[in-house]
Coordinates of N, CA and C in Angstrom, one line a residue:
M1 N -37.4 45.0 53.2 CA -38.1 46.3 53.7 C -39.4 46.1 54.1
P2 N -39.9 46.5 55.3 CA -41.4 46.4 55.7 C -42.2 47.1 54.8
L3 N -43.4 46.7 54.6 CA -44.3 47.5 53.8 C -44.6 48.8 54.3
V4 N -44.8 48.8 55.7 CA -45.3 50.0 56.3 C -44.2 51.1 56.2
P5 N -44.4 52.1 55.6 CA -43.3 53.2 55.4 C -43.1 54.0 56.8
G6 N -43.8 54.2 57.6 CA -43.7 55.1 58.8 C -44.9 55.8 59.2
E7 N -44.8 56.9 59.8 CA -45.9 57.3 60.6 C -47.0 57.8 59.7
E8 N -48.2 57.8 60.3 CA -49.3 58.4 59.4 C -50.2 59.0 60.7
P9 N -51.1 59.8 60.4 CA -51.7 60.3 59.2 C -50.9 61.0 58.4
L10 N -51.2 61.0 57.0 CA -50.6 61.7 56.0 C -51.5 62.8 55.9
E11 N -51.0 64.2 55.4 CA -52.1 65.1 55.1 C -51.7 65.9 53.8
S12 N -52.6 66.3 53.0 CA -52.5 67.0 51.9 C -53.3 68.3 52.2
D13 N -53.4 69.1 50.9 CA -54.2 70.3 51.2 C -55.6 70.1 51.7
R14 N -56.2 68.9 51.0 CA -57.5 68.8 51.3 C -58.1 67.5 52.1
L15 N -56.9 66.6 52.1 CA -57.3 65.3 52.7 C -56.5 65.0 53.9
I16 N -56.9 63.9 54.7 CA -56.1 63.4 55.7 C -56.2 61.8 55.4
L17 N -55.2 61.1 55.4 CA -55.0 59.7 55.1 C -54.5 59.0 56.5
R18 N -55.4 58.2 57.1 CA -55.1 57.7 58.4 C -55.4 56.2 58.4
R19 N -55.1 55.6 59.4 CA -55.1 54.2 59.6 C -56.7 53.8 59.6
A20 N -57.1 52.7 59.0 CA -58.5 52.5 59.0 C -59.0 52.0 60.3
R21 N -60.2 52.3 60.6 CA -60.9 51.9 61.9 C -62.1 51.1 61.4
A22 N -62.6 50.2 62.3 CA -63.7 49.2 62.1 C -64.9 50.2 61.5
E23 N -65.0 51.3 62.0 CA -66.2 52.0 61.7 C -66.2 52.5 60.2
D24 N -65.0 52.4 59.6 CA -64.9 52.9 58.2 C -65.5 51.7 57.3
A25 N -65.8 50.5 57.8 CA -66.2 49.4 56.8 C -67.7 49.8 56.4
V26 N -68.4 50.7 56.8 CA -69.6 51.2 56.0 C -69.4 51.8 54.8
V27 N -68.2 52.7 54.6 CA -67.9 53.2 53.4 C -67.2 52.2 52.5
Y28 N -66.4 51.4 53.1 CA -65.6 50.3 52.4 C -66.8 49.5 51.6
R29 N -67.7 49.1 52.3 CA -68.7 48.1 51.7 C -69.3 49.0 50.7
R30 N -69.5 50.3 50.9 CA -70.3 51.2 49.8 C -69.3 51.1 48.5
L31 N -67.9 51.1 48.5 CA -67.3 51.0 47.4 C -67.5 49.6 46.7
W32 N -67.8 48.6 47.5 CA -68.0 47.3 46.9 C -69.2 47.4 46.1
T33 N -70.3 48.1 46.6 CA -71.4 48.1 45.9 C -71.5 49.1 44.6
E34 N -70.5 50.0 44.6 CA -70.5 50.9 43.4 C -69.5 50.3 42.4
R35 N -68.9 49.3 42.5 CA -67.9 48.9 41.6 C -68.5 48.5 40.1
D36 N -67.8 48.8 39.2 CA -68.2 48.7 37.7 C -68.6 47.2 37.5
P37 N -69.6 46.9 36.7 CA -69.9 45.5 36.6 C -68.9 44.6 35.8
R38 N -67.8 45.3 35.2 CA -66.6 44.7 34.6 C -65.7 44.1 35.6
V39 N -65.7 44.6 36.9 CA -64.9 44.0 37.9 C -65.1 42.7 38.2
P40 N -64.0 41.8 38.3 CA -64.4 40.5 38.6 C -65.2 40.2 39.6
P41 N -66.1 39.1 39.7 CA -67.1 38.8 40.7 C -66.4 38.7 42.2
H42 N -65.1 38.1 42.3 CA -64.6 38.0 43.7 C -64.3 39.5 44.3
R43 N -64.6 40.5 43.6 CA -64.4 41.9 44.0 C -65.7 42.6 44.1
R44 N -66.7 41.8 44.0 CA -68.1 42.5 44.2 C -68.9 41.9 45.0
I45 N -70.0 42.3 45.5 CA -71.0 41.7 46.4 C -71.4 40.6 45.7
D46 N -71.4 39.4 46.6 CA -71.9 38.0 46.0 C -73.4 38.0 46.4
A47 N -74.0 36.9 46.0 CA -75.5 36.6 45.9 C -76.0 36.5 47.4
E48 N -75.1 36.3 48.3 CA -75.5 36.2 49.8 C -75.1 37.6 50.5
G49 N -74.9 38.6 49.7 CA -74.7 39.9 50.3 C -73.3 40.1 50.9
R50 N -72.3 39.2 50.6 CA -71.0 39.3 51.2 C -70.0 40.0 50.4
P51 N -69.2 40.7 50.9 CA -69.0 40.8 52.2 C -69.9 41.9 52.8
A52 N -70.3 41.6 54.1 CA -71.1 42.5 54.7 C -70.4 43.6 55.6
V53 N -71.0 44.5 56.0 CA -70.2 45.6 56.9 C -69.5 44.8 57.9
E54 N -69.9 43.9 58.6 CA -69.3 43.3 59.6 C -68.1 42.4 59.2
D55 N -68.2 41.9 58.0 CA -67.1 41.1 57.4 C -65.9 41.9 57.2
I56 N -66.2 43.3 56.6 CA -65.2 44.3 56.4 C -64.6 44.8 57.6
A57 N -65.4 45.0 58.5 CA -65.0 45.6 59.9 C -64.0 44.5 60.5
E58 N -64.3 43.4 60.5 CA -63.3 42.4 60.9 C -62.0 42.3 60.1
Q59 N -62.0 42.5 58.8 CA -60.8 42.4 58.2 C -59.9 43.6 58.5
I60 N -60.7 44.9 58.7 CA -59.9 46.0 59.1 C -59.4 45.7 60.4
S61 N -60.0 45.2 61.4 CA -59.5 44.9 62.6 C -58.2 44.1 62.6
A62 N -58.2 43.0 61.7 CA -57.2 42.1 61.6 C -56.0 42.9 61.0
E63 N -56.3 43.6 60.0 CA -55.2 44.4 59.3 C -54.4 45.4 60.2
R64 N -55.0 45.8 61.2 CA -54.4 46.9 62.0 C -53.2 46.4 62.6
D65 N -53.2 45.1 62.7 CA -51.9 44.4 63.3 C -51.0 43.7 62.4
D66 N -51.4 43.9 60.9 CA -50.6 43.3 60.0 C -49.8 44.4 59.2
A67 N -48.5 44.0 59.1 CA -47.7 45.0 58.3 C -47.6 44.7 57.0
G68 N -48.3 43.6 56.3 CA -48.4 43.3 55.0 C -49.2 44.2 54.1
A69 N -50.0 45.0 54.8 CA -50.7 46.0 53.8 C -51.0 47.1 54.5
R70 N -51.1 48.3 53.9 CA -51.3 49.6 54.5 C -52.3 50.4 53.7
L71 N -53.5 50.1 53.7 CA -54.4 51.0 53.1 C -54.9 51.9 54.1
L72 N -54.8 53.2 53.7 CA -55.1 54.3 54.6 C -56.5 54.7 54.2
T73 N -57.4 55.0 55.3 CA -58.7 55.7 55.1 C -58.4 57.0 54.5
V74 N -59.1 57.6 53.5 CA -58.9 58.9 52.8 C -60.3 59.5 53.5
E75 N -60.1 60.7 54.1 CA -61.2 61.6 54.6 C -61.0 63.0 54.3
L76 N -61.9 63.9 54.0 CA -61.9 65.2 53.8 C -61.4 65.9 55.0
K77 N -60.5 66.8 54.9 CA -60.1 67.8 55.9 C -61.4 68.6 56.2
G78 N -61.4 68.8 57.5 CA -62.4 69.8 57.8 C -63.7 69.2 58.3
T79 N -64.2 68.1 57.6 CA -65.4 67.4 57.9 C -65.1 66.0 58.3
A80 N -64.1 65.3 58.1 CA -63.8 64.0 58.4 C -64.6 63.0 57.7
E81 N -65.4 63.4 56.6 CA -66.1 62.6 55.8 C -65.1 61.5 55.2
V82 N -65.5 60.3 55.3 CA -64.7 59.0 54.7 C -65.1 59.1 53.2
I83 N -64.1 59.1 52.3 CA -64.4 59.0 50.8 C -63.6 57.8 50.1
G84 N -62.9 57.0 51.0 CA -62.2 55.9 50.2 C -61.0 55.4 51.0
Y85 N -60.1 54.8 50.3 CA -58.8 54.3 50.9 C -57.7 54.7 49.7
C86 N -56.5 54.7 50.2 CA -55.4 54.7 49.3 C -54.1 54.3 50.2
G87 N -53.3 53.5 49.5 CA -52.2 53.0 50.3 C -51.4 52.0 49.5
L88 N -50.6 51.3 50.2 CA -49.6 50.3 49.5 C -50.2 48.9 50.1
I89 N -50.0 47.9 49.0 CA -50.3 46.6 49.3 C -49.2 45.8 48.7
A90 N -48.9 44.7 49.3 CA -47.8 43.6 48.9 C -48.5 42.9 47.7
R91 N -47.8 42.6 46.6 CA -48.6 41.7 45.6 C -47.5 40.6 45.4
G92 N -48.2 39.5 44.8 CA -47.4 38.4 44.6 C -46.6 38.4 43.3
D93 N -46.8 39.4 42.5 CA -46.2 39.4 41.2 C -45.0 40.5 41.3
G94 N -44.8 40.9 42.6 CA -43.6 41.9 42.7 C -42.9 41.6 43.8
S95 N -41.6 42.1 43.8 CA -40.9 42.0 45.3 C -41.4 42.7 46.4
A96 N -41.0 42.3 47.6 CA -41.4 43.1 48.7 C -41.0 44.5 48.6
D97 N -39.9 44.9 47.9 CA -39.4 46.2 47.8 C -40.1 47.0 46.8
E98 N -41.0 46.4 46.1 CA -42.0 47.0 45.0 C -43.4 46.9 45.4
P99 N -43.9 47.6 46.4 CA -45.4 47.4 46.7 C -46.3 48.1 45.6
E100 N -47.5 47.7 45.7 CA -48.5 48.2 44.7 C -49.1 49.5 45.3
L101 N -49.4 50.4 44.7 CA -50.3 51.7 45.0 C -51.7 51.1 44.7
A102 N -52.5 51.3 45.7 CA -54.0 51.0 45.5 C -55.0 52.0 46.0
Y103 N -55.9 52.3 45.4 CA -56.8 53.4 45.8 C -58.3 53.2 45.2
E104 N -59.3 53.6 46.0 CA -60.5 53.6 45.6 C -61.3 54.4 46.3
L105 N -62.1 55.3 45.6 CA -63.0 56.4 46.2 C -64.4 56.1 45.8
V106 N -65.3 56.7 46.7 CA -66.8 56.6 46.4 C -67.1 57.4 45.2
Q107 N -67.9 57.0 44.5 CA -68.5 57.9 43.2 C -68.7 59.2 43.5
A108 N -69.1 59.7 44.5 CA -69.4 61.0 44.8 C -68.2 61.8 44.9
A109 N -67.0 61.1 45.1 CA -65.9 61.8 45.2 C -64.9 61.8 44.0
H110 N -65.5 61.3 43.0 CA -64.8 61.2 41.6 C -64.9 62.7 41.0
N111 N -63.7 63.0 40.2 CA -63.8 64.1 39.3 C -63.5 65.3 40.2
H112 N -62.8 65.1 41.3 CA -62.6 66.4 42.2 C -60.9 66.5 42.5
G113 N -60.1 65.4 41.8 CA -58.8 65.3 41.9 C -58.3 64.6 43.4
Y114 N -59.2 64.1 44.1 CA -58.8 63.6 45.3 C -57.9 62.3 45.2
A115 N -58.3 61.5 44.1 CA -57.4 60.4 44.0 C -56.0 60.8 43.6
T116 N -55.9 61.7 42.8 CA -54.5 62.2 42.5 C -53.8 62.7 43.9
E117 N -54.5 63.5 44.6 CA -54.0 64.1 45.8 C -53.5 63.1 46.8
A118 N -54.5 62.0 47.0 CA -54.1 60.8 48.0 C -53.0 60.0 47.5
G119 N -53.0 59.9 46.0 CA -51.8 59.2 45.5 C -50.5 59.9 45.8
E120 N -50.5 61.2 45.5 CA -49.3 62.1 45.6 C -48.8 61.9 47.1
A121 N -49.6 61.9 48.1 CA -49.3 61.8 49.5 C -48.6 60.3 49.8
V122 N -49.2 59.4 49.2 CA -48.8 57.9 49.4 C -47.3 57.7 48.7
V123 N -47.4 58.3 47.5 CA -46.0 58.2 46.7 C -44.9 58.8 47.4
A124 N -45.3 60.2 48.0 CA -44.2 60.7 48.8 C -43.7 60.0 50.1
W125 N -44.9 59.4 50.7 CA -44.6 58.7 52.0 C -43.7 57.4 51.6
A126 N -43.9 56.7 50.4 CA -43.0 55.7 50.0 C -41.6 56.0 49.7
R127 N -41.5 57.3 49.0 CA -40.1 57.7 48.7 C -39.4 58.0 50.0
M128 N -40.0 58.7 51.1 CA -39.4 58.9 52.3 C -39.0 57.6 52.8
A129 N -39.6 56.7 52.7 CA -39.4 55.3 53.3 C -38.2 54.7 52.5
G130 N -37.9 54.9 51.6 CA -36.7 54.4 50.9 C -37.1 53.4 49.8
Y131 N -38.3 53.3 49.3 CA -38.8 52.5 48.4 C -38.2 53.1 46.9
R132 N -37.7 52.2 46.0 CA -37.3 52.7 44.8 C -38.2 52.8 43.6
R133 N -39.2 51.9 43.8 CA -40.1 51.7 42.8 C -41.5 51.4 43.4
L134 N -42.4 51.8 42.6 CA -44.0 51.4 43.1 C -44.5 50.8 41.8
R135 N -45.5 49.8 42.0 CA -46.3 49.2 41.0 C -47.7 49.6 41.2
A136 N -48.5 49.5 40.1 CA -49.9 49.7 40.3 C -50.5 48.8 39.0
G137 N -51.5 48.0 39.4 CA -52.3 47.4 38.3 C -53.5 48.2 38.1
V138 N -54.1 48.2 36.8 CA -55.1 48.9 36.5 C -55.8 48.2 35.3
W139 N -57.2 48.1 35.3 CA -57.9 47.5 34.1 C -57.8 48.4 32.9
D140 N -57.7 47.8 31.8 CA -57.5 48.6 30.5 C -58.6 49.6 30.2
W141 N -59.9 49.2 30.7 CA -61.0 50.0 30.4 C -61.2 51.0 31.5
N142 N -60.5 51.1 32.6 CA -60.6 52.1 33.6 C -59.8 53.4 33.3
T143 N -60.3 54.2 32.3 CA -59.6 55.3 31.9 C -59.3 56.4 33.0
A144 N -60.3 56.5 33.9 CA -60.2 57.5 35.0 C -58.9 57.1 36.0
S145 N -58.8 55.8 36.3 CA -57.6 55.4 37.1 C -56.3 55.6 36.3
R146 N -56.5 55.2 35.0 CA -55.2 55.3 34.1 C -54.7 56.7 34.1
R147 N -55.7 57.5 34.0 CA -55.3 59.1 34.1 C -54.5 59.4 35.3
V148 N -55.1 58.9 36.5 CA -54.7 59.4 37.7 C -53.2 58.8 38.0
L149 N -53.0 57.5 37.4 CA -51.7 56.9 37.6 C -50.7 57.8 36.6
E150 N -51.2 58.2 35.4 CA -50.4 58.9 34.5 C -50.0 60.3 35.2
K151 N -50.9 60.9 35.8 CA -50.7 62.2 36.6 C -49.5 62.0 37.7
L152 N -49.5 60.8 38.4 CA -48.6 60.5 39.4 C -47.3 60.0 38.7
G153 N -47.2 59.8 37.5 CA -45.8 59.6 36.9 C -45.8 58.2 36.8
F154 N -46.7 57.3 36.8 CA -46.7 56.0 36.5 C -46.7 55.7 35.0
R155 N -45.8 54.7 34.5 CA -45.9 54.3 33.0 C -46.4 52.9 33.0
E156 N -47.1 52.7 31.8 CA -47.5 51.3 31.4 C -46.4 50.5 31.1
I157 N -46.4 49.4 31.4 CA -45.2 48.6 30.9 C -45.7 47.2 30.3
G158 N -46.9 47.0 30.4 CA -47.5 45.7 29.7 C -48.6 45.1 30.6
R159 N -49.1 43.8 30.1 CA -50.1 43.2 31.0 C -49.8 42.4 32.0
V160 N -50.6 42.4 33.1 CA -50.4 41.5 34.3 C -51.0 40.2 34.1
E161 N -52.2 40.2 33.4 CA -52.9 38.9 33.1 C -53.5 39.0 31.9
P162 N -53.7 37.8 31.3 CA -54.3 37.9 29.9 C -55.6 38.4 29.7
E163 N -56.1 38.6 28.7 CA -57.3 39.2 28.4 C -58.4 38.3 28.8
S164 N -59.6 38.7 29.6 CA -60.6 37.8 30.0 C -62.0 38.5 29.8
V165 N -62.9 38.0 30.2 CA -64.3 38.7 30.0 C -64.3 40.0 30.8
H166 N -63.4 40.2 31.7 CA -63.3 41.5 32.5 C -62.4 42.5 31.7
G167 N -61.6 42.2 30.6 CA -60.6 43.1 30.1 C -59.4 42.4 30.3
H168 N -58.4 43.4 30.2 CA -57.1 42.8 30.8 C -56.5 43.9 31.7
S169 N -55.6 43.5 32.6 CA -55.1 44.3 33.6 C -53.7 44.6 33.1
L170 N -53.4 46.1 33.2 CA -52.1 46.7 32.8 C -51.4 46.8 34.0
L171 N -50.1 46.5 33.8 CA -49.0 46.9 34.9 C -48.5 48.2 34.6
T172 N -48.3 49.1 35.7 CA -47.7 50.4 35.6 C -46.7 50.4 36.7
V173 N -45.7 51.1 36.5 CA -44.5 51.3 37.5 C -44.1 52.8 37.4
K174 N -43.6 53.2 38.8 CA -43.0 54.5 39.0 C -41.8 54.3 39.6
D175 N -40.7 54.7 39.1 CA -39.5 54.8 39.8 C -39.4 56.0 40.7
L176 N -39.1 55.8 41.8 CA -38.8 56.8 42.9 C -37.4 57.3 42.9

């Protein structure tokens, strides 16, 4: 089954989820700068300032032609303010028929229910496309994301990777 479930943009009451554009790279890089220090170094800005906005813009442009990942830019309806991304990604630890739900929002958008709302839209999108199950990995210390996944109906089934200096990553699943 191709990872891309179908047409977008997706809409919810307060959000539009659309295909990423190169100009979204500014907000995507902001996400990198706002990440918790417990996030592994390969997911944070390095000593040389990478990834730079240009690096992220190039990656977005490359992914527009790739059916292997579909992270949609999340913007607020009415203002078109970009607040993050939400979508499906292929993971090495799951089959192609069980993509992973991934989302990240800028800190200013936290605690407004946007992650849950965006996740609901993507879960419905995946269900309509015929997926039977979704996965989501989450750090054990990330209580906010764990709550979002719980609200979306994901259940924790164990560890994805052993405990490290970063904590351990939990695997969650949702049967559709």
